[in-house]
JSON list of C-alpha atoms in Angstrom, two decimals:
[
{"chain": "A", "resi": 1, "resn": "UNK", "atom": "CA", "xyz": [21.12, 0.12, -1.51]},
{"chain": "A", "resi": 2, "resn": "UNK", "atom": "CA", "xyz": [21.45, -3.64, -1.41]},
{"chain": "A", "resi": 3, "resn": "UNK", "atom": "CA", "xyz": [20.59, -5.85, -4.35]},
{"chain": "A", "resi": 4, "resn": "UNK", "atom": "CA", "xyz": [20.43, -9.53, -3.47]},
{"chain": "A", "resi": 5, "resn": "UNK", "atom": "CA", "xyz": [23.79, -10.35, -1.95]},
{"chain": "A", "resi": 6, "resn": "UNK", "atom": "CA", "xyz": [25.60, -7.38, -3.43]},
{"chain": "A", "resi": 7, "resn": "UNK", "atom": "CA", "xyz": [26.03, -3.91, -2.05]},
{"chain": "A", "resi": 8, "resn": "UNK", "atom": "CA", "xyz": [25.88, -0.92, -4.38]},
{"chain": "A", "resi": 9, "resn": "UNK", "atom": "CA", "xyz": [28.49, 1.75, -3.66]},
{"chain": "A", "resi": 10, "resn": "UNK", "atom": "CA", "xyz": [28.66, 5.19, -5.29]},
{"chain": "A", "resi": 11, "resn": "UNK", "atom": "CA", "xyz": [31.83, 7.13, -6.02]},
{"chain": "A", "resi": 12, "resn": "UNK", "atom": "CA", "xyz": [32.55, 10.52, -7.57]},
{"chain": "A", "resi": 13, "resn": "UNK", "atom": "CA", "xyz": [35.88, 11.14, -9.26]},
{"chain": "A", "resi": 14, "resn": "UNK", "atom": "CA", "xyz": [38.28, 13.63, -7.70]},
{"chain": "A", "resi": 15, "resn": "UNK", "atom": "CA", "xyz": [37.55, 16.15, -10.42]},
{"chain": "A", "resi": 16, "resn": "UNK", "atom": "CA", "xyz": [33.82, 15.54, -9.81]},
{"chain": "A", "resi": 17, "resn": "UNK", "atom": "CA", "xyz": [33.19, 14.92, -13.50]},
{"chain": "A", "resi": 18, "resn": "UNK", "atom": "CA", "xyz": [32.59, 11.19, -13.42]},
{"chain": "A", "resi": 19, "resn": "UNK", "atom": "CA", "xyz": [30.21, 9.15, -11.33]},
{"chain": "A", "resi": 20, "resn": "UNK", "atom": "CA", "xyz": [30.89, 5.46, -10.60]},
{"chain": "A", "resi": 21, "resn": "UNK", "atom": "CA", "xyz": [28.73, 2.67, -9.27]},
{"chain": "A", "resi": 22, "resn": "UNK", "atom": "CA", "xyz": [30.54, -0.37, -7.89]},
{"chain": "A", "resi": 23, "resn": "UNK", "atom": "CA", "xyz": [28.88, -3.59, -6.79]},
{"chain": "A", "resi": 24, "resn": "UNK", "atom": "CA", "xyz": [30.62, -5.31, -3.90]},
{"chain": "A", "resi": 25, "resn": "UNK", "atom": "CA", "xyz": [29.88, -8.93, -3.15]},
{"chain": "A", "resi": 26, "resn": "UNK", "atom": "CA", "xyz": [28.79, -9.35, 0.47]},
{"chain": "A", "resi": 27, "resn": "UNK", "atom": "CA", "xyz": [30.68, -11.64, 2.81]},
{"chain": "A", "resi": 28, "resn": "UNK", "atom": "CA", "xyz": [28.88, -14.48, 4.61]},
{"chain": "A", "resi": 29, "resn": "UNK", "atom": "CA", "xyz": [28.81, -12.34, 7.76]},
{"chain": "A", "resi": 30, "resn": "UNK", "atom": "CA", "xyz": [27.37, -9.36, 5.84]},
{"chain": "A", "resi": 31, "resn": "UNK", "atom": "CA", "xyz": [24.71, -11.61, 4.22]},
{"chain": "A", "resi": 32, "resn": "UNK", "atom": "CA", "xyz": [23.60, -12.89, 7.64]},
{"chain": "A", "resi": 33, "resn": "UNK", "atom": "CA", "xyz": [23.45, -9.35, 9.00]},
{"chain": "A", "resi": 34, "resn": "UNK", "atom": "CA", "xyz": [21.41, -8.23, 5.98]},
{"chain": "A", "resi": 35, "resn": "UNK", "atom": "CA", "xyz": [18.91, -11.05, 6.58]},
{"chain": "A", "resi": 36, "resn": "UNK", "atom": "CA", "xyz": [18.63, -10.13, 10.29]},
{"chain": "A", "resi": 37, "resn": "UNK", "atom": "CA", "xyz": [18.15, -6.45, 9.46]},
{"chain": "A", "resi": 38, "resn": "UNK", "atom": "CA", "xyz": [15.45, -7.20, 6.87]},
{"chain": "A", "resi": 39, "resn": "UNK", "atom": "CA", "xyz": [13.59, -9.52, 9.25]},
{"chain": "A", "resi": 40, "resn": "UNK", "atom": "CA", "xyz": [13.74, -6.91, 12.02]},
{"chain": "A", "resi": 41, "resn": "UNK", "atom": "CA", "xyz": [12.47, -4.20, 9.68]},
{"chain": "A", "resi": 42, "resn": "UNK", "atom": "CA", "xyz": [9.50, -6.33, 8.60]},
{"chain": "A", "resi": 43, "resn": "UNK", "atom": "CA", "xyz": [8.73, -7.29, 12.21]},
{"chain": "A", "resi": 44, "resn": "UNK", "atom": "CA", "xyz": [8.90, -3.66, 13.38]},
{"chain": "A", "resi": 45, "resn": "UNK", "atom": "CA", "xyz": [6.69, -2.47, 10.52]},
{"chain": "A", "resi": 46, "resn": "UNK", "atom": "CA", "xyz": [4.16, -5.21, 11.30]},
{"chain": "A", "resi": 47, "resn": "UNK", "atom": "CA", "xyz": [4.06, -4.10, 14.96]},
{"chain": "A", "resi": 48, "resn": "UNK", "atom": "CA", "xyz": [3.54, -0.48, 13.87]},
{"chain": "A", "resi": 49, "resn": "UNK", "atom": "CA", "xyz": [0.85, -1.61, 11.42]},
{"chain": "A", "resi": 50, "resn": "UNK", "atom": "CA", "xyz": [-1.03, -3.49, 14.18]},
{"chain": "A", "resi": 51, "resn": "UNK", "atom": "CA", "xyz": [-0.63, -0.64, 16.70]},
{"chain": "A", "resi": 52, "resn": "UNK", "atom": "CA", "xyz": [-2.62, 1.80, 14.54]},
{"chain": "A", "resi": 53, "resn": "UNK", "atom": "CA", "xyz": [-5.83, -0.29, 14.88]},
{"chain": "A", "resi": 54, "resn": "UNK", "atom": "CA", "xyz": [-8.62, 1.93, 16.26]},
{"chain": "A", "resi": 55, "resn": "UNK", "atom": "CA", "xyz": [-6.40, 4.99, 16.48]},
{"chain": "A", "resi": 56, "resn": "UNK", "atom": "CA", "xyz": [-7.58, 8.27, 15.00]},
{"chain": "A", "resi": 57, "resn": "UNK", "atom": "CA", "xyz": [-6.09, 9.17, 11.64]},
{"chain": "A", "resi": 58, "resn": "UNK", "atom": "CA", "xyz": [-4.47, 12.60, 11.84]},
{"chain": "A", "resi": 59, "resn": "UNK", "atom": "CA", "xyz": [-3.74, 13.22, 8.17]},
{"chain": "A", "resi": 60, "resn": "UNK", "atom": "CA", "xyz": [-4.32, 11.78, 4.75]},
{"chain": "A", "resi": 61, "resn": "UNK", "atom": "CA", "xyz": [-3.28, 13.35, 1.48]},
{"chain": "A", "resi": 62, "resn": "UNK", "atom": "CA", "xyz": [-2.87, 11.80, -1.97]},
{"chain": "A", "resi": 63, "resn": "UNK", "atom": "CA", "xyz": [-3.67, 12.28, -5.66]},
{"chain": "A", "resi": 64, "resn": "UNK", "atom": "CA", "xyz": [-5.56, 9.83, -7.82]},
{"chain": "A", "resi": 65, "resn": "UNK", "atom": "CA", "xyz": [-4.68, 8.80, -11.36]},
{"chain": "A", "resi": 66, "resn": "UNK", "atom": "CA", "xyz": [-6.53, 11.86, -12.73]},
{"chain": "A", "resi": 67, "resn": "UNK", "atom": "CA", "xyz": [-4.52, 14.20, -10.42]},
{"chain": "A", "resi": 68, "resn": "UNK", "atom": "CA", "xyz": [-7.52, 14.87, -8.12]},
{"chain": "A", "resi": 69, "resn": "UNK", "atom": "CA", "xyz": [-6.32, 15.63, -4.59]},
{"chain": "A", "resi": 70, "resn": "UNK", "atom": "CA", "xyz": [-7.90, 13.85, -1.60]},
{"chain": "A", "resi": 71, "resn": "UNK", "atom": "CA", "xyz": [-7.51, 14.81, 2.06]},
{"chain": "A", "resi": 72, "resn": "UNK", "atom": "CA", "xyz": [-9.32, 14.04, 5.29]},
{"chain": "A", "resi": 73, "resn": "UNK", "atom": "CA", "xyz": [-11.24, 17.29, 4.86]},
{"chain": "A", "resi": 74, "resn": "UNK", "atom": "CA", "xyz": [-12.35, 16.42, 1.32]},
{"chain": "A", "resi": 75, "resn": "UNK", "atom": "CA", "xyz": [-13.51, 12.99, 2.53]},
{"chain": "A", "resi": 76, "resn": "UNK", "atom": "CA", "xyz": [-15.29, 14.24, 5.66]},
{"chain": "A", "resi": 77, "resn": "UNK", "atom": "CA", "xyz": [-18.47, 12.30, 6.43]},
{"chain": "A", "resi": 78, "resn": "UNK", "atom": "CA", "xyz": [-17.42, 9.28, 4.39]},
{"chain": "A", "resi": 79, "resn": "UNK", "atom": "CA", "xyz": [-16.24, 5.81, 5.27]},
{"chain": "A", "resi": 80, "resn": "UNK", "atom": "CA", "xyz": [-12.90, 5.39, 3.48]},
{"chain": "A", "resi": 81, "resn": "UNK", "atom": "CA", "xyz": [-11.80, 2.01, 2.13]},
{"chain": "A", "resi": 82, "resn": "UNK", "atom": "CA", "xyz": [-8.10, 1.77, 1.26]},
{"chain": "A", "resi": 83, "resn": "UNK", "atom": "CA", "xyz": [-7.02, -1.32, -0.65]},
{"chain": "A", "resi": 84, "resn": "UNK", "atom": "CA", "xyz": [-3.24, -1.68, -0.88]},
{"chain": "A", "resi": 85, "resn": "UNK", "atom": "CA", "xyz": [-2.22, -3.71, -3.91]},
{"chain": "A", "resi": 86, "resn": "UNK", "atom": "CA", "xyz": [0.06, -3.83, -6.94]},
{"chain": "A", "resi": 87, "resn": "UNK", "atom": "CA", "xyz": [-0.21, -5.19, -10.46]},
{"chain": "A", "resi": 88, "resn": "UNK", "atom": "CA", "xyz": [2.36, -7.98, -9.99]},
{"chain": "A", "resi": 89, "resn": "UNK", "atom": "CA", "xyz": [0.55, -9.37, -6.92]},
{"chain": "A", "resi": 90, "resn": "UNK", "atom": "CA", "xyz": [-1.56, -12.29, -8.12]},
{"chain": "A", "resi": 91, "resn": "UNK", "atom": "CA", "xyz": [-3.84, -12.42, -5.01]},
{"chain": "A", "resi": 92, "resn": "UNK", "atom": "CA", "xyz": [-4.35, -8.65, -5.34]},
{"chain": "A", "resi": 93, "resn": "UNK", "atom": "CA", "xyz": [-5.51, -8.96, -8.94]},
{"chain": "A", "resi": 94, "resn": "UNK", "atom": "CA", "xyz": [-7.65, -12.01, -8.17]},
{"chain": "A", "resi": 95, "resn": "UNK", "atom": "CA", "xyz": [-9.66, -10.13, -5.54]},
{"chain": "A", "resi": 96, "resn": "UNK", "atom": "CA", "xyz": [-10.50, -7.20, -7.84]},
{"chain": "A", "resi": 97, "resn": "UNK", "atom": "CA", "xyz": [-13.83, -8.66, -9.11]},
{"chain": "A", "resi": 98, "resn": "UNK", "atom": "CA", "xyz": [-14.99, -9.18, -5.49]},
{"chain": "A", "resi": 99, "resn": "UNK", "atom": "CA", "xyz": [-13.88, -5.68, -4.53]},
{"chain": "A", "resi": 100, "resn": "UNK", "atom": "CA", "xyz": [-15.76, -4.31, -7.55]},
{"chain": "A", "resi": 101, "resn": "UNK", "atom": "CA", "xyz": [-18.93, -6.05, -6.28]},
{"chain": "A", "resi": 102, "resn": "UNK", "atom": "CA", "xyz": [-18.53, -4.41, -2.87]},
{"chain": "A", "resi": 103, "resn": "UNK", "atom": "CA", "xyz": [-17.96, -1.02, -4.47]},
{"chain": "A", "resi": 104, "resn": "UNK", "atom": "CA", "xyz": [-21.09, -1.54, -6.58]},
{"chain": "A", "resi": 105, "resn": "UNK", "atom": "CA", "xyz": [-23.19, -2.30, -3.46]},
{"chain": "A", "resi": 106, "resn": "UNK", "atom": "CA", "xyz": [-22.10, 0.94, -1.79]},
{"chain": "A", "resi": 107, "resn": "UNK", "atom": "CA", "xyz": [-21.83, 3.26, -4.81]},
{"chain": "A", "resi": 108, "resn": "UNK", "atom": "CA", "xyz": [-24.77, 5.41, -3.63]},
{"chain": "A", "resi": 109, "resn": "UNK", "atom": "CA", "xyz": [-23.61, 5.54, 0.01]},
{"chain": "A", "resi": 110, "resn": "UNK", "atom": "CA", "xyz": [-21.10, 7.73, 1.80]},
{"chain": "A", "resi": 111, "resn": "UNK", "atom": "CA", "xyz": [-18.19, 5.42, 1.07]},
{"chain": "A", "resi": 112, "resn": "UNK", "atom": "CA", "xyz": [-15.01, 6.27, -0.85]},
{"chain": "A", "resi": 113, "resn": "UNK", "atom": "CA", "xyz": [-12.98, 3.40, -2.32]},
{"chain": "A", "resi": 114, "resn": "UNK", "atom": "CA", "xyz": [-9.29, 3.83, -3.15]},
{"chain": "A", "resi": 115, "resn": "UNK", "atom": "CA", "xyz": [-6.79, 1.39, -4.66]},
{"chain": "A", "resi": 116, "resn": "UNK", "atom": "CA", "xyz": [-3.39, 2.44, -3.29]},
{"chain": "A", "resi": 117, "resn": "UNK", "atom": "CA", "xyz": [-0.32, 1.22, -5.19]},
{"chain": "A", "resi": 118, "resn": "UNK", "atom": "CA", "xyz": [3.31, 2.04, -5.82]},
{"chain": "A", "resi": 119, "resn": "UNK", "atom": "CA", "xyz": [2.77, 1.24, -9.52]},
{"chain": "A", "resi": 120, "resn": "UNK", "atom": "CA", "xyz": [3.08, 4.15, -11.94]},
{"chain": "A", "resi": 121, "resn": "UNK", "atom": "CA", "xyz": [0.22, 5.95, -13.65]},
{"chain": "A", "resi": 122, "resn": "UNK", "atom": "CA", "xyz": [1.36, 4.54, -17.00]},
{"chain": "A", "resi": 123, "resn": "UNK", "atom": "CA", "xyz": [1.32, 0.96, -15.71]},
{"chain": "A", "resi": 124, "resn": "UNK", "atom": "CA", "xyz": [-2.14, 1.46, -14.20]},
{"chain": "A", "resi": 125, "resn": "UNK", "atom": "CA", "xyz": [-3.47, 2.85, -17.47]},
{"chain": "A", "resi": 126, "resn": "UNK", "atom": "CA", "xyz": [-2.14, -0.19, -19.34]},
{"chain": "A", "resi": 127, "resn": "UNK", "atom": "CA", "xyz": [-3.55, -2.52, -16.68]},
{"chain": "A", "resi": 128, "resn": "UNK", "atom": "CA", "xyz": [-6.94, -0.78, -16.90]},
{"chain": "A", "resi": 129, "resn": "UNK", "atom": "CA", "xyz": [-7.21, -1.72, -20.57]},
{"chain": "A", "resi": 130, "resn": "UNK", "atom": "CA", "xyz": [-7.19, -5.41, -19.56]},
{"chain": "A", "resi": 131, "resn": "UNK", "atom": "CA", "xyz": [-8.91, -5.41, -16.18]},
{"chain": "A", "resi": 132, "resn": "UNK", "atom": "CA", "xyz": [-11.57, -3.15, -14.70]},
{"chain": "A", "resi": 133, "resn": "UNK", "atom": "CA", "xyz": [-11.03, -1.90, -11.14]},
{"chain": "A", "resi": 134, "resn": "UNK", "atom": "CA", "xyz": [-13.87, 0.31, -9.91]},
{"chain": "A", "resi": 135, "resn": "UNK", "atom": "CA", "xyz": [-11.93, 1.83, -7.02]},
{"chain": "A", "resi": 136, "resn": "UNK", "atom": "CA", "xyz": [-10.32, 5.24, -7.46]},
{"chain": "A", "resi": 137, "resn": "UNK", "atom": "CA", "xyz": [-6.77, 4.37, -8.52]},
{"chain": "A", "resi": 138, "resn": "UNK", "atom": "CA", "xyz": [-3.94, 6.06, -6.62]},
{"chain": "A", "resi": 139, "resn": "UNK", "atom": "CA", "xyz": [-0.56, 5.53, -8.33]},
{"chain": "A", "resi": 140, "resn": "UNK", "atom": "CA", "xyz": [2.95, 6.24, -7.03]},
{"chain": "A", "resi": 141, "resn": "UNK", "atom": "CA", "xyz": [1.75, 6.08, -3.42]},
{"chain": "A", "resi": 142, "resn": "UNK", "atom": "CA", "xyz": [4.81, 4.95, -1.50]},
{"chain": "A", "resi": 143, "resn": "UNK", "atom": "CA", "xyz": [4.20, 7.70, 1.07]},
{"chain": "A", "resi": 144, "resn": "UNK", "atom": "CA", "xyz": [0.69, 6.45, 1.86]},
{"chain": "A", "resi": 145, "resn": "UNK", "atom": "CA", "xyz": [1.94, 2.86, 1.96]},
{"chain": "A", "resi": 146, "resn": "UNK", "atom": "CA", "xyz": [4.65, 3.90, 4.45]},
{"chain": "A", "resi": 147, "resn": "UNK", "atom": "CA", "xyz": [2.16, 5.99, 6.45]},
{"chain": "A", "resi": 148, "resn": "UNK", "atom": "CA", "xyz": [0.13, 2.86, 7.19]},
{"chain": "A", "resi": 149, "resn": "UNK", "atom": "CA", "xyz": [3.18, 0.53, 7.52]},
{"chain": "A", "resi": 150, "resn": "UNK", "atom": "CA", "xyz": [1.84, -1.82, 4.85]},
{"chain": "A", "resi": 151, "resn": "UNK", "atom": "CA", "xyz": [4.28, -4.60, 3.95]},
{"chain": "A", "resi": 152, "resn": "UNK", "atom": "CA", "xyz": [1.88, -7.41, 3.00]},
{"chain": "A", "resi": 153, "resn": "UNK", "atom": "CA", "xyz": [-0.37, -7.45, -0.05]},
{"chain": "A", "resi": 154, "resn": "UNK", "atom": "CA", "xyz": [-3.27, -7.26, -0.56]},
{"chain": "A", "resi": 155, "resn": "UNK", "atom": "CA", "xyz": [-4.18, -5.28, 2.56]},
{"chain": "A", "resi": 156, "resn": "UNK", "atom": "CA", "xyz": [-7.42, -3.44, 3.23]},
{"chain": "A", "resi": 157, "resn": "UNK", "atom": "CA", "xyz": [-7.87, -0.70, 5.82]},
{"chain": "A", "resi": 158, "resn": "UNK", "atom": "CA", "xyz": [-11.19, 0.97, 6.58]},
{"chain": "A", "resi": 159, "resn": "UNK", "atom": "CA", "xyz": [-11.41, 4.43, 8.13]},
{"chain": "A", "resi": 160, "resn": "UNK", "atom": "CA", "xyz": [-14.74, 5.22, 9.76]},
{"chain": "A", "resi": 161, "resn": "UNK", "atom": "CA", "xyz": [-16.52, 8.59, 9.79]},
{"chain": "A", "resi": 162, "resn": "UNK", "atom": "CA", "xyz": [-14.83, 9.51, 13.09]},
{"chain": "A", "resi": 163, "resn": "UNK", "atom": "CA", "xyz": [-11.44, 8.88, 11.39]},
{"chain": "A", "resi": 164, "resn": "UNK", "atom": "CA", "xyz": [-10.69, 5.72, 13.36]},
{"chain": "A", "resi": 165, "resn": "UNK", "atom": "CA", "xyz": [-8.48, 3.23, 11.54]},
{"chain": "A", "resi": 166, "resn": "UNK", "atom": "CA", "xyz": [-9.80, -0.34, 11.32]},
{"chain": "A", "resi": 167, "resn": "UNK", "atom": "CA", "xyz": [-7.55, -3.07, 10.04]},
{"chain": "A", "resi": 168, "resn": "UNK", "atom": "CA", "xyz": [-9.08, -5.83, 7.94]},
{"chain": "A", "resi": 169, "resn": "UNK", "atom": "CA", "xyz": [-6.34, -8.17, 9.02]},
{"chain": "A", "resi": 170, "resn": "UNK", "atom": "CA", "xyz": [-7.51, -11.60, 7.90]},
{"chain": "A", "resi": 171, "resn": "UNK", "atom": "CA", "xyz": [-5.14, -12.19, 5.02]},
{"chain": "A", "resi": 172, "resn": "UNK", "atom": "CA", "xyz": [-6.12, -15.86, 4.87]},
{"chain": "A", "resi": 173, "resn": "UNK", "atom": "CA", "xyz": [-9.82, -15.45, 5.67]},
{"chain": "A", "resi": 174, "resn": "UNK", "atom": "CA", "xyz": [-12.16, -17.42, 3.46]},
{"chain": "A", "resi": 175, "resn": "UNK", "atom": "CA", "xyz": [-14.88, -14.84, 3.98]},
{"chain": "A", "resi": 176, "resn": "UNK", "atom": "CA", "xyz": [-12.82, -11.67, 3.72]},
{"chain": "A", "resi": 177, "resn": "UNK", "atom": "CA", "xyz": [-15.18, -9.86, 1.34]},
{"chain": "A", "resi": 178, "resn": "UNK", "atom": "CA", "xyz": [-18.16, -10.44, 3.65]},
{"chain": "A", "resi": 179, "resn": "UNK", "atom": "CA", "xyz": [-16.07, -9.11, 6.54]},
{"chain": "A", "resi": 180, "resn": "UNK", "atom": "CA", "xyz": [-15.23, -5.96, 4.57]},
{"chain": "A", "resi": 181, "resn": "UNK", "atom": "CA", "xyz": [-18.89, -5.49, 3.65]},
{"chain": "A", "resi": 182, "resn": "UNK", "atom": "CA", "xyz": [-20.04, -5.94, 7.28]},
{"chain": "A", "resi": 183, "resn": "UNK", "atom": "CA", "xyz": [-17.44, -3.49, 8.53]},
{"chain": "A", "resi": 184, "resn": "UNK", "atom": "CA", "xyz": [-18.50, -0.85, 5.98]},
{"chain": "A", "resi": 185, "resn": "UNK", "atom": "CA", "xyz": [-22.16, -1.29, 6.98]},
{"chain": "A", "resi": 186, "resn": "UNK", "atom": "CA", "xyz": [-21.23, -0.96, 10.66]},
{"chain": "A", "resi": 187, "resn": "UNK", "atom": "CA", "xyz": [-19.25, 2.25, 10.10]},
{"chain": "A", "resi": 188, "resn": "UNK", "atom": "CA", "xyz": [-21.98, 3.82, 7.95]},
{"chain": "A", "resi": 189, "resn": "UNK", "atom": "CA", "xyz": [-24.32, 3.88, 10.96]}
]
């Protein structure tokens, strides 16, 4: 694992009784290669993210904060809204009141709203004491985040009743919430 411009190396003693971690400072050449590798990884993930638009979702499986399990089968017949966010993301937190309004408009419809995050259950419980988020909270969800190649936050993905993935890919849109609402209405038909 790389931390900043240091590389973490692990060693086990010959008698296998002691474990060592050594941080090695990266050379200028290694730093440049690290930057290239990171940029390529982000670019490749973004291409994979874009390529899933309007493809059929084959599987979905996660547990919410209350340990309820959700799968494609359990969500059959519903439009699924996945909002990818995390507590330390200021734009993510700022959009919560608008997302709550959308959830409120569709609370009696066949729509399931999920807030997908890598944050822990404990952190979400603490956050929930200060800020209300009406979506079903899904902690520790690195697998779901990787499944959808999400590397920008906040990100919203909508899955229609036929399991087609629709990217809400206007990160800088001024009217993003209206776009989300229109898409949900369209996929409810």
